Amino acid sequence: TLFSGILGTGHHYYWIGAPGYWQWIGSLFSTLEVAPFFTMVIFTFVMTWKAGRKHPNRAALLWSIGCSVMAFFGAGVWGFLHTLSSV
């Protein structure tokens, strides 16, 4: 997310008079920012499934699963939708 986010800010350069190709570069790399968040969600569910036993602190387990899912939707999906230059 960090590395794609660096070039993903390129869609902001349009407003300071930079060439128009920065808008396309920024949009392209903004779409790549979703992938690490999706991978984090998959990793969370796989590790929970592999544990295979009832967790003694169910609230903490649900909290960690919920944090990864909400980060995916908040920073991943909705962040992706509002950073597209065509929107």
Short mmCIF file of C-alpha atoms in Angstrom, two decimals:
data_model
loop_
_atom_site.label_atom_id
_atom_site.label_comp_id
_atom_site.label_asym_id
_atom_site.label_seq_id
_atom_site.Cartn_x
_atom_site.Cartn_y
_atom_site.Cartn_z
CA THR A 1 0.00 0.00 0.00
CA LEU A 2 2.84 2.37 0.79
CA PHE A 3 4.64 1.95 -2.52
CA SER A 4 1.49 2.09 -4.63
CA GLY A 5 0.30 5.04 -2.55
CA ILE A 6 3.40 7.07 -3.37
CA LEU A 7 2.67 6.99 -7.10
CA GLY A 8 -1.05 6.93 -6.37
CA THR A 9 -0.85 10.53 -5.22
CA GLY A 10 0.05 11.41 -8.82
CA HIS A 11 -3.58 12.13 -9.62
CA HIS A 12 -3.28 15.23 -7.42
CA TYR A 13 -0.45 16.63 -9.56
CA TYR A 14 -2.94 17.58 -12.26
CA TRP A 15 -4.11 20.51 -10.15
CA ILE A 16 -0.64 22.03 -9.83
CA GLY A 17 -0.06 22.14 -13.57
CA ALA A 18 1.85 18.89 -14.08
CA PRO A 19 1.38 16.99 -17.35
CA GLY A 20 -1.89 15.10 -17.82
CA TYR A 21 -0.27 11.67 -17.74
CA TRP A 22 0.09 11.98 -13.95
CA GLN A 23 -3.66 11.66 -13.66
CA TRP A 24 -3.51 8.26 -15.38
CA ILE A 25 -0.47 7.10 -13.39
CA GLY A 26 -2.13 8.16 -10.14
CA SER A 27 -5.35 6.37 -11.01
CA LEU A 28 -3.52 3.20 -12.00
CA PHE A 29 -1.52 2.98 -8.81
CA SER A 30 -4.53 3.95 -6.70
CA THR A 31 -6.22 0.80 -7.96
CA LEU A 32 -3.26 -1.26 -6.72
CA GLU A 33 -3.72 0.00 -3.16
CA VAL A 34 -6.69 -2.35 -2.68
CA ALA A 35 -4.62 -5.53 -3.14
CA PRO A 36 -2.67 -5.46 0.17
CA PHE A 37 -5.85 -4.83 2.15
CA PHE A 38 -7.59 -7.74 0.45
CA THR A 39 -4.57 -9.94 1.18
CA MET A 40 -4.74 -8.90 4.84
CA VAL A 41 -8.40 -10.00 5.04
CA ILE A 42 -7.61 -13.36 3.45
CA PHE A 43 -4.66 -13.85 5.80
CA THR A 44 -6.84 -13.08 8.84
CA PHE A 45 -9.50 -15.60 7.87
CA VAL A 46 -6.97 -18.29 6.95
CA MET A 47 -5.11 -17.94 10.24
CA THR A 48 -8.39 -18.04 12.18
CA TRP A 49 -9.47 -21.13 10.27
CA LYS A 50 -6.09 -22.87 10.74
CA ALA A 51 -6.21 -22.35 14.50
CA GLY A 52 -9.01 -24.90 14.52
CA ARG A 53 -9.90 -24.52 18.17
CA LYS A 54 -12.26 -22.35 20.10
CA HIS A 55 -10.44 -19.17 21.04
CA PRO A 56 -10.62 -18.32 24.75
CA ASN A 57 -11.05 -14.59 24.08
CA ARG A 58 -13.70 -14.49 21.40
CA ALA A 59 -14.14 -10.72 21.65
CA ALA A 60 -10.48 -10.11 20.79
CA LEU A 61 -10.66 -12.57 17.90
CA LEU A 62 -13.76 -10.91 16.44
CA TRP A 63 -12.18 -7.50 16.96
CA SER A 64 -9.07 -8.46 14.97
CA ILE A 65 -11.16 -9.97 12.17
CA GLY A 66 -13.40 -6.91 12.13
CA CYS A 67 -10.44 -4.53 11.98
CA SER A 68 -9.03 -6.22 8.89
CA VAL A 69 -12.41 -6.33 7.15
CA MET A 70 -13.22 -2.69 7.93
CA ALA A 71 -9.73 -1.56 6.85
CA PHE A 72 -10.35 -3.33 3.55
CA PHE A 73 -13.67 -1.58 3.02
CA GLY A 74 -12.65 1.80 4.44
CA ALA A 75 -9.15 2.33 3.11
CA GLY A 76 -9.36 -0.20 0.31
CA VAL A 77 -12.71 -0.09 -1.43
CA TRP A 78 -14.05 3.35 -0.50
CA GLY A 79 -10.60 4.91 -0.69
CA PHE A 80 -10.25 3.42 -4.15
CA LEU A 81 -13.60 4.79 -5.29
CA HIS A 82 -12.95 8.37 -4.29
CA THR A 83 -9.38 8.55 -5.60
CA LEU A 84 -10.24 7.63 -9.15
CA SER A 85 -9.62 10.65 -11.31
CA SER A 86 -12.64 9.95 -13.49
CA VAL A 87 -15.05 10.29 -10.56
#
